[in-house]
Amino acid sequence: MPRVRVLVTLKPTLLDAQGRTVQEALHALGYGNVNQVRIGKVIEMDIADEGQSVQAQVKEMCDRLLANPVTELYEIEVLE
Amino acid sequence: MRFGVVVFPGSNCDADAYYAIRDVLQQPVEYILHQDNDLHGVDCVILPGGFSYGDYLRCGAIARFSPVMQAVEEFARQGGLVIGICNGFQILCEAHLLPGALVRNEGLRFVCKHVYLRVENTDTPFTNQCRQGEVLCIPIAHGEGRYVCDRETLQELQANNQIIFRYCDSTGALTRESNPNGSLANIAGIANERFNVMGMMPHPERACEAMLGSEDGLKIFQSIVHSALAVAR
């Protein structure tokens, strides 16, 4: 049964307020060489093989529910 | 004019909206549950504020697929009046009934306070009882209310006068300081191209009685009733 990992991130053109705040916190801890911190989400799932392409099925899930095409990008990784 | 207030798991402004319509506006109103497949024949649907489905995944992302939303989408396609307040606005964007999206506030904080809104278009079923450029005082209460959309969408919204409310100062000036969440172009509320669907982050149902600090929100509900009367004539 394939295990799939979906990585959802904010589009680079959008201000990631959360990423910016974490970056400032890292700077405050002395890690001054850190830049461009971006925060996203990871969604993992098992998918029973029913003959159709797992990649295509997960892409459809991303477009319909898992990501918002207005603000987010996604990457699909089939783990095993 | 019959109103319906949709109740999702996690809605928390449904009773406020119900009260504002029944007790202040004095119009018939009923609750419509999220698993209902029809809208009980109401004339206007209110999607209230709250945290539907715990705001899991993204605000409004799960509510959008509840059975009642299929009925709301069909109702909107037929020209029915739909107003989404706060979480209701987020749901309308997720359902693609309105363009764009609402993301985390620029300052990262949940902001709960009265703000000023400038009425940008009075030729709509939601604002016909306001004056062009009128400044309304209505509270906001949200953590994810920063309106964003791509450049072409913004141009279309501006060209079609679909921006209904913008955050402003008490004199009506659109300033950076008066924008509580970093919304694009100070946008607080927009309508679709047909002007039968409107979403706004501020809470008009919390501003319907002087005792609560402002009655300005009532003008929005009075506009909806007025538009129905105009159609009936």
mmCIF file of C-alpha atoms in Angstrom:
data_model
loop_
_atom_site.group_PDB
_atom_site.id
_atom_site.type_symbol
_atom_site.label_atom_id
_atom_site.label_comp_id
_atom_site.label_asym_id
_atom_site.label_seq_id
_atom_site.Cartn_x
_atom_site.Cartn_y
_atom_site.Cartn_z
ATOM 1 C CA MET A 1 0.000 0.000 0.000
ATOM 2 C CA PRO A 2 1.707 3.219 -1.097
ATOM 3 C CA ARG A 3 2.340 5.826 1.570
ATOM 4 C CA VAL A 4 2.094 9.330 0.194
ATOM 5 C CA ARG A 5 3.422 12.574 1.613
ATOM 6 C CA VAL A 6 1.988 15.906 0.487
ATOM 7 C CA LEU A 7 3.913 19.080 1.241
ATOM 8 C CA VAL A 8 1.761 22.231 1.174
ATOM 9 C CA THR A 9 3.490 25.623 1.210
ATOM 10 C CA LEU A 10 2.388 29.234 0.858
ATOM 11 C CA LYS A 11 3.109 30.712 -2.566
ATOM 12 C CA PRO A 12 6.435 32.567 -2.515
ATOM 13 C CA THR A 13 4.692 35.824 -3.524
ATOM 14 C CA LEU A 14 2.647 35.761 -0.299
ATOM 15 C CA LEU A 15 4.015 37.159 2.922
ATOM 16 C CA ASP A 16 4.424 34.236 5.340
ATOM 17 C CA ALA A 17 3.816 36.116 8.597
ATOM 18 C CA GLN A 18 4.410 32.980 10.664
ATOM 19 C CA GLY A 19 7.693 32.235 8.867
ATOM 20 C CA ARG A 20 8.830 35.815 9.354
ATOM 21 C CA THR A 21 8.121 35.665 13.089
ATOM 22 C CA VAL A 22 10.009 32.368 13.459
ATOM 23 C CA GLN A 23 12.919 33.876 11.511
ATOM 24 C CA GLU A 24 12.995 36.831 13.914
ATOM 25 C CA ALA A 25 13.000 34.397 16.858
ATOM 26 C CA LEU A 26 15.921 32.482 15.301
ATOM 27 C CA HIS A 27 17.795 35.774 14.863
ATOM 28 C CA ALA A 28 17.098 36.596 18.517
ATOM 29 C CA LEU A 29 18.660 33.242 19.464
ATOM 30 C CA GLY A 30 21.814 34.236 17.623
ATOM 31 C CA TYR A 31 21.254 32.454 14.303
ATOM 32 C CA GLY A 32 21.757 35.611 12.279
ATOM 33 C CA ASN A 33 22.601 33.724 9.101
ATOM 34 C CA VAL A 34 19.027 32.391 8.667
ATOM 35 C CA ASN A 35 16.848 33.876 5.929
ATOM 36 C CA GLN A 36 13.660 33.148 3.944
ATOM 37 C CA VAL A 37 11.993 30.989 6.622
ATOM 38 C CA ARG A 38 8.763 29.554 5.213
ATOM 39 C CA ILE A 39 6.290 27.375 7.093
ATOM 40 C CA GLY A 40 4.002 24.815 5.447
ATOM 41 C CA LYS A 41 2.230 21.592 6.324
ATOM 42 C CA VAL A 42 2.909 17.939 5.770
ATOM 43 C CA ILE A 43 0.033 15.542 5.143
ATOM 44 C CA GLU A 44 0.808 11.806 5.061
ATOM 45 C CA MET A 45 -1.603 9.049 4.078
ATOM 46 C CA ASP A 46 -1.801 5.409 3.050
ATOM 47 C CA ILE A 47 -3.617 4.807 -0.213
ATOM 48 C CA ALA A 48 -4.944 1.387 -1.205
ATOM 49 C CA ASP A 49 -3.988 0.570 -4.772
ATOM 50 C CA GLU A 50 -7.172 0.404 -6.848
ATOM 51 C CA GLY A 51 -5.550 0.325 -10.245
ATOM 52 C CA GLN A 52 -5.627 4.051 -10.915
ATOM 53 C CA SER A 53 -2.552 6.239 -10.694
ATOM 54 C CA VAL A 54 -1.915 7.195 -7.069
ATOM 55 C CA GLN A 55 -0.138 10.338 -8.225
ATOM 56 C CA ALA A 56 -3.167 11.469 -10.276
ATOM 57 C CA GLN A 57 -5.567 10.672 -7.457
ATOM 58 C CA VAL A 58 -3.565 12.644 -4.883
ATOM 59 C CA LYS A 59 -3.212 15.565 -7.301
ATOM 60 C CA GLU A 60 -7.020 15.640 -7.545
ATOM 61 C CA MET A 61 -7.273 15.587 -3.722
ATOM 62 C CA CYS A 62 -4.860 18.506 -3.514
ATOM 63 C CA ASP A 63 -6.781 20.559 -6.069
ATOM 64 C CA ARG A 64 -10.132 19.868 -4.401
ATOM 65 C CA LEU A 65 -9.342 19.939 -0.687
ATOM 66 C CA LEU A 66 -5.793 19.638 0.604
ATOM 67 C CA ALA A 67 -4.441 22.889 -0.870
ATOM 68 C CA ASN A 68 -5.971 26.196 -1.878
ATOM 69 C CA PRO A 69 -4.714 27.090 -5.378
ATOM 70 C CA VAL A 70 -5.166 30.799 -4.610
ATOM 71 C CA THR A 71 -2.576 30.863 -1.843
ATOM 72 C CA GLU A 72 -0.710 27.552 -1.780
ATOM 73 C CA LEU A 73 1.595 25.246 -3.748
ATOM 74 C CA TYR A 74 1.918 21.516 -3.160
ATOM 75 C CA GLU A 75 4.373 18.706 -3.830
ATOM 76 C CA ILE A 76 3.467 15.019 -3.854
ATOM 77 C CA GLU A 77 5.944 12.365 -2.812
ATOM 78 C CA VAL A 78 5.177 8.635 -3.030
ATOM 79 C CA LEU A 79 7.235 7.127 -0.205
ATOM 80 C CA GLU A 80 7.055 3.376 -0.842
ATOM 81 C CA MET B 1 -38.413 38.234 3.832
ATOM 82 C CA ARG B 2 -37.328 34.927 5.367
ATOM 83 C CA PHE B 3 -33.764 34.506 6.533
ATOM 84 C CA GLY B 4 -31.905 31.257 7.169
ATOM 85 C CA VAL B 5 -28.836 31.049 9.411
ATOM 86 C CA VAL B 6 -26.642 28.052 8.594
ATOM 87 C CA VAL B 7 -25.215 26.182 11.599
ATOM 88 C CA PHE B 8 -21.962 24.262 11.090
ATOM 89 C CA PRO B 9 -20.196 22.316 13.835
ATOM 90 C CA GLY B 10 -18.124 25.122 15.380
ATOM 91 C CA SER B 11 -20.279 28.070 14.285
ATOM 92 C CA ASN B 12 -20.436 30.514 17.200
ATOM 93 C CA CYS B 13 -22.114 33.643 15.793
ATOM 94 C CA ASP B 14 -25.230 31.825 14.592
ATOM 95 C CA ALA B 15 -27.291 32.830 17.650
ATOM 96 C CA ASP B 16 -26.142 36.462 17.332
ATOM 97 C CA ALA B 17 -27.240 36.575 13.688
ATOM 98 C CA TYR B 18 -30.543 34.866 14.545
ATOM 99 C CA TYR B 19 -31.168 37.383 17.337
ATOM 100 C CA ALA B 20 -30.294 40.388 15.159
ATOM 101 C CA ILE B 21 -32.744 39.278 12.455
ATOM 102 C CA ARG B 22 -35.599 38.161 14.728
ATOM 103 C CA ASP B 23 -35.454 40.688 17.572
ATOM 104 C CA VAL B 24 -33.918 43.791 16.041
ATOM 105 C CA LEU B 25 -34.781 43.572 12.341
ATOM 106 C CA GLN B 26 -38.057 41.776 13.217
ATOM 107 C CA GLN B 27 -38.050 39.449 10.244
ATOM 108 C CA PRO B 28 -38.735 35.704 10.192
ATOM 109 C CA VAL B 29 -35.599 33.594 10.571
ATOM 110 C CA GLU B 30 -34.730 29.942 11.089
ATOM 111 C CA TYR B 31 -31.648 27.809 11.554
ATOM 112 C CA ILE B 32 -30.499 25.516 8.736
ATOM 113 C CA LEU B 33 -28.252 22.642 9.825
ATOM 114 C CA HIS B 34 -25.058 21.729 8.004
ATOM 115 C CA GLN B 35 -26.357 18.286 7.026
ATOM 116 C CA ASP B 36 -29.566 19.676 5.481
ATOM 117 C CA ASN B 37 -29.910 19.213 1.741
ATOM 118 C CA ASP B 38 -32.297 22.109 1.192
ATOM 119 C CA LEU B 39 -32.667 25.671 2.415
ATOM 120 C CA HIS B 40 -36.295 25.482 3.663
ATOM 121 C CA GLY B 41 -37.362 28.043 1.037
ATOM 122 C CA VAL B 42 -35.655 31.038 2.674
ATOM 123 C CA ASP B 43 -35.007 34.255 0.711
ATOM 124 C CA CYS B 44 -31.576 35.025 2.152
ATOM 125 C CA VAL B 45 -28.924 32.702 3.574
ATOM 126 C CA ILE B 46 -26.530 33.882 6.287
ATOM 127 C CA LEU B 47 -23.265 31.949 6.751
ATOM 128 C CA PRO B 48 -22.294 33.034 10.281
ATOM 129 C CA GLY B 49 -18.951 33.491 11.984
ATOM 130 C CA GLY B 50 -17.177 30.894 14.046
ATOM 131 C CA PHE B 51 -14.663 28.113 13.598
ATOM 132 C CA SER B 52 -16.491 25.613 11.400
ATOM 133 C CA TYR B 53 -14.951 22.138 11.656
ATOM 134 C CA GLY B 54 -12.328 23.584 14.005
ATOM 135 C CA ASP B 55 -10.739 25.571 11.168
ATOM 136 C CA TYR B 56 -8.896 22.305 10.390
ATOM 137 C CA LEU B 57 -6.787 22.265 7.211
ATOM 138 C CA ARG B 58 -7.787 25.858 6.310
ATOM 139 C CA CYS B 59 -10.628 28.079 7.556
ATOM 140 C CA GLY B 60 -13.761 27.046 5.666
ATOM 141 C CA ALA B 61 -12.073 24.240 3.698
ATOM 142 C CA ILE B 62 -14.137 21.416 5.227
ATOM 143 C CA ALA B 63 -17.417 23.335 5.670
ATOM 144 C CA ARG B 64 -17.369 23.982 1.958
ATOM 145 C CA PHE B 65 -18.104 20.279 1.295
ATOM 146 C CA SER B 66 -20.927 19.878 3.836
ATOM 147 C CA PRO B 67 -24.320 18.919 2.340
ATOM 148 C CA VAL B 68 -25.891 22.325 3.030
ATOM 149 C CA MET B 69 -23.181 24.059 0.999
ATOM 150 C CA GLN B 70 -24.200 22.134 -2.124
ATOM 151 C CA ALA B 71 -27.676 23.650 -1.650
ATOM 152 C CA VAL B 72 -26.196 27.108 -0.984
ATOM 153 C CA GLU B 73 -24.111 26.901 -4.178
ATOM 154 C CA GLU B 74 -27.198 25.999 -6.212
ATOM 155 C CA PHE B 75 -29.200 28.795 -4.497
ATOM 156 C CA ALA B 76 -26.438 31.298 -5.332
ATOM 157 C CA ARG B 77 -26.296 30.113 -8.950
ATOM 158 C CA GLN B 78 -30.028 30.854 -9.198
ATOM 159 C CA GLY B 79 -29.474 34.396 -7.916
ATOM 160 C CA GLY B 80 -30.434 33.832 -4.257
ATOM 161 C CA LEU B 81 -28.986 36.251 -1.692
ATOM 162 C CA VAL B 82 -26.099 34.886 0.387
ATOM 163 C CA ILE B 83 -24.130 36.837 2.987
ATOM 164 C CA GLY B 84 -21.043 35.323 4.604
ATOM 165 C CA ILE B 85 -19.749 36.928 7.785
ATOM 166 C CA CYS B 86 -16.193 36.246 9.008
ATOM 167 C CA ASN B 87 -15.903 32.425 8.856
ATOM 168 C CA GLY B 88 -18.829 32.607 6.406
ATOM 169 C CA PHE B 89 -16.687 34.813 4.127
ATOM 170 C CA GLN B 90 -13.860 32.267 4.370
ATOM 171 C CA ILE B 91 -16.283 29.477 3.420
ATOM 172 C CA LEU B 92 -17.583 31.449 0.400
ATOM 173 C CA CYS B 93 -14.004 31.901 -0.845
ATOM 174 C CA GLU B 94 -13.187 28.208 -0.332
ATOM 175 C CA ALA B 95 -16.389 27.324 -2.227
ATOM 176 C CA HIS B 96 -15.282 29.608 -5.096
ATOM 177 C CA LEU B 97 -18.507 31.594 -4.784
ATOM 178 C CA LEU B 98 -16.218 34.580 -4.174
ATOM 179 C CA PRO B 99 -12.714 35.069 -5.614
ATOM 180 C CA GLY B 100 -9.508 35.206 -3.561
ATOM 181 C CA ALA B 101 -8.731 33.830 -0.108
ATOM 182 C CA LEU B 102 -8.337 34.860 3.537
ATOM 183 C CA VAL B 103 -5.009 34.084 5.182
ATOM 184 C CA ARG B 104 -3.330 34.635 8.553
ATOM 185 C CA ASN B 105 -3.378 38.269 9.781
ATOM 186 C CA GLU B 106 -0.205 40.150 8.939
ATOM 187 C CA GLY B 107 0.469 40.764 12.634
ATOM 188 C CA LEU B 108 -0.228 37.082 13.462
ATOM 189 C CA ARG B 109 -2.568 38.077 16.285
ATOM 190 C CA PHE B 110 -6.272 37.470 16.638
ATOM 191 C CA VAL B 111 -7.733 40.985 16.396
ATOM 192 C CA CYS B 112 -10.984 41.777 18.222
ATOM 193 C CA LYS B 113 -12.082 45.435 18.115
ATOM 194 C CA HIS B 114 -14.379 47.951 16.453
ATOM 195 C CA VAL B 115 -13.088 49.170 13.099
ATOM 196 C CA TYR B 116 -14.240 51.706 10.519
ATOM 197 C CA LEU B 117 -15.411 50.602 7.083
ATOM 198 C CA ARG B 118 -15.984 52.771 4.050
ATOM 199 C CA VAL B 119 -18.921 51.758 1.854
ATOM 200 C CA GLU B 120 -17.509 51.554 -1.676
ATOM 201 C CA ASN B 121 -20.628 50.505 -3.603
ATOM 202 C CA THR B 122 -24.207 51.256 -2.557
ATOM 203 C CA ASP B 123 -25.814 49.723 -5.624
ATOM 204 C CA THR B 124 -26.013 46.238 -4.095
ATOM 205 C CA PRO B 125 -28.668 44.281 -2.141
ATOM 206 C CA PHE B 126 -26.397 44.536 0.920
ATOM 207 C CA THR B 127 -25.649 48.267 0.970
ATOM 208 C CA ASN B 128 -28.595 50.086 -0.655
ATOM 209 C CA GLN B 129 -29.474 51.743 2.675
ATOM 210 C CA CYS B 130 -25.962 53.233 3.019
ATOM 211 C CA ARG B 131 -24.595 56.405 1.474
ATOM 212 C CA GLN B 132 -21.696 56.174 -1.000
ATOM 213 C CA GLY B 133 -18.515 56.651 1.019
ATOM 214 C CA GLU B 134 -20.372 56.346 4.335
ATOM 215 C CA VAL B 135 -18.163 55.265 7.238
ATOM 216 C CA LEU B 136 -19.602 52.411 9.319
ATOM 217 C CA CYS B 137 -18.326 51.320 12.733
ATOM 218 C CA ILE B 138 -18.506 47.521 13.023
ATOM 219 C CA PRO B 139 -16.402 45.071 15.078
ATOM 220 C CA ILE B 140 -14.001 42.479 13.729
ATOM 221 C CA ALA B 141 -12.877 39.314 15.544
ATOM 222 C CA HIS B 142 -10.555 37.098 13.518
ATOM 223 C CA GLY B 143 -7.078 35.636 13.244
ATOM 224 C CA GLU B 144 -7.243 34.874 9.537
ATOM 225 C CA GLY B 145 -8.821 37.819 7.771
ATOM 226 C CA ARG B 146 -6.121 39.121 5.482
ATOM 227 C CA TYR B 147 -7.742 39.181 2.056
ATOM 228 C CA VAL B 148 -5.460 38.178 -0.821
ATOM 229 C CA CYS B 149 -5.954 37.531 -4.538
ATOM 230 C CA ASP B 150 -3.880 37.729 -7.696
ATOM 231 C CA ARG B 151 -3.363 40.936 -9.656
ATOM 232 C CA GLU B 152 -5.936 40.175 -12.381
ATOM 233 C CA THR B 153 -8.595 39.337 -9.807
ATOM 234 C CA LEU B 154 -7.953 42.621 -7.987
ATOM 235 C CA GLN B 155 -8.260 44.523 -11.254
ATOM 236 C CA GLU B 156 -11.575 42.783 -12.004
ATOM 237 C CA LEU B 157 -12.892 43.494 -8.488
ATOM 238 C CA GLN B 158 -12.027 47.172 -8.926
ATOM 239 C CA ALA B 159 -13.339 47.451 -12.495
ATOM 240 C CA ASN B 160 -16.703 45.856 -11.567
ATOM 241 C CA ASN B 161 -17.082 47.719 -8.240
ATOM 242 C CA GLN B 162 -17.133 44.364 -6.429
ATOM 243 C CA ILE B 163 -15.210 45.760 -3.460
ATOM 244 C CA ILE B 164 -18.037 46.618 -1.076
ATOM 245 C CA PHE B 165 -16.203 47.628 2.131
ATOM 246 C CA ARG B 166 -12.674 48.840 2.837
ATOM 247 C CA TYR B 167 -10.993 49.403 6.200
ATOM 248 C CA CYS B 168 -10.527 53.136 6.800
ATOM 249 C CA ASP B 169 -10.048 55.644 9.604
ATOM 250 C CA SER B 170 -12.910 57.563 11.244
ATOM 251 C CA THR B 171 -12.833 60.163 8.447
ATOM 252 C CA GLY B 172 -13.021 57.556 5.680
ATOM 253 C CA ALA B 173 -9.355 57.767 4.669
ATOM 254 C CA LEU B 174 -7.797 54.464 3.568
ATOM 255 C CA THR B 175 -4.645 54.306 5.655
ATOM 256 C CA ARG B 176 -2.180 51.553 6.477
ATOM 257 C CA GLU B 177 -2.853 52.085 10.198
ATOM 258 C CA SER B 178 -6.583 51.484 9.741
ATOM 259 C CA ASN B 179 -5.975 48.136 8.021
ATOM 260 C CA PRO B 180 -6.192 45.673 10.936
ATOM 261 C CA ASN B 181 -4.901 42.542 9.197
ATOM 262 C CA GLY B 182 -2.856 43.537 6.154
ATOM 263 C CA SER B 183 -5.665 42.920 3.652
ATOM 264 C CA LEU B 184 -4.877 43.721 0.033
ATOM 265 C CA ALA B 185 -6.166 47.209 -0.861
ATOM 266 C CA ASN B 186 -7.742 47.472 2.640
ATOM 267 C CA ILE B 187 -10.463 45.050 1.489
ATOM 268 C CA ALA B 188 -12.977 44.139 4.213
ATOM 269 C CA GLY B 189 -15.812 42.811 2.031
ATOM 270 C CA ILE B 190 -16.466 41.860 -1.589
ATOM 271 C CA ALA B 191 -19.349 40.656 -3.746
ATOM 272 C CA ASN B 192 -19.509 38.331 -6.738
ATOM 273 C CA GLU B 193 -20.082 39.659 -10.269
ATOM 274 C CA ARG B 194 -23.868 39.345 -9.954
ATOM 275 C CA PHE B 195 -23.904 41.033 -6.531
ATOM 276 C CA ASN B 196 -26.097 38.327 -4.963
ATOM 277 C CA VAL B 197 -23.259 36.862 -2.876
ATOM 278 C CA MET B 198 -21.314 39.035 -0.424
ATOM 279 C CA GLY B 199 -18.647 38.206 2.118
ATOM 280 C CA MET B 200 -17.233 40.456 4.845
ATOM 281 C CA MET B 201 -14.862 39.895 7.768
ATOM 282 C CA PRO B 202 -16.528 42.438 10.152
ATOM 283 C CA HIS B 203 -19.582 41.346 12.149
ATOM 284 C CA PRO B 204 -22.686 43.459 11.360
ATOM 285 C CA GLU B 205 -24.815 41.214 13.607
ATOM 286 C CA ARG B 206 -22.776 42.476 16.581
ATOM 287 C CA ALA B 207 -23.537 46.100 15.710
ATOM 288 C CA CYS B 208 -27.334 46.258 15.569
ATOM 289 C CA GLU B 209 -28.149 47.988 18.854
ATOM 290 C CA ALA B 210 -26.853 51.233 20.380
ATOM 291 C CA MET B 211 -26.364 49.340 23.633
ATOM 292 C CA LEU B 212 -23.660 47.307 21.906
ATOM 293 C CA GLY B 213 -21.744 50.398 20.773
ATOM 294 C CA SER B 214 -23.025 50.740 17.219
ATOM 295 C CA GLU B 215 -26.159 50.232 15.143
ATOM 296 C CA ASP B 216 -24.343 50.513 11.823
ATOM 297 C CA GLY B 217 -24.508 46.791 11.091
ATOM 298 C CA LEU B 218 -28.282 46.964 10.953
ATOM 299 C CA LYS B 219 -28.049 48.984 7.717
ATOM 300 C CA ILE B 220 -26.711 45.892 5.959
ATOM 301 C CA PHE B 221 -29.658 43.735 7.038
ATOM 302 C CA GLN B 222 -32.107 46.564 6.302
ATOM 303 C CA SER B 223 -30.598 46.811 2.820
ATOM 304 C CA ILE B 224 -31.285 43.103 2.234
ATOM 305 C CA VAL B 225 -34.944 43.529 3.277
ATOM 306 C CA HIS B 226 -35.230 46.649 1.120
ATOM 307 C CA SER B 227 -33.837 44.842 -1.931
ATOM 308 C CA ALA B 228 -36.426 42.079 -1.517
ATOM 309 C CA LEU B 229 -39.228 44.661 -1.323
ATOM 310 C CA ALA B 230 -37.883 46.354 -4.443
ATOM 311 C CA VAL B 231 -37.981 43.016 -6.309
ATOM 312 C CA ALA B 232 -41.538 42.347 -5.068
ATOM 313 C CA ARG B 233 -42.745 45.684 -6.460
#
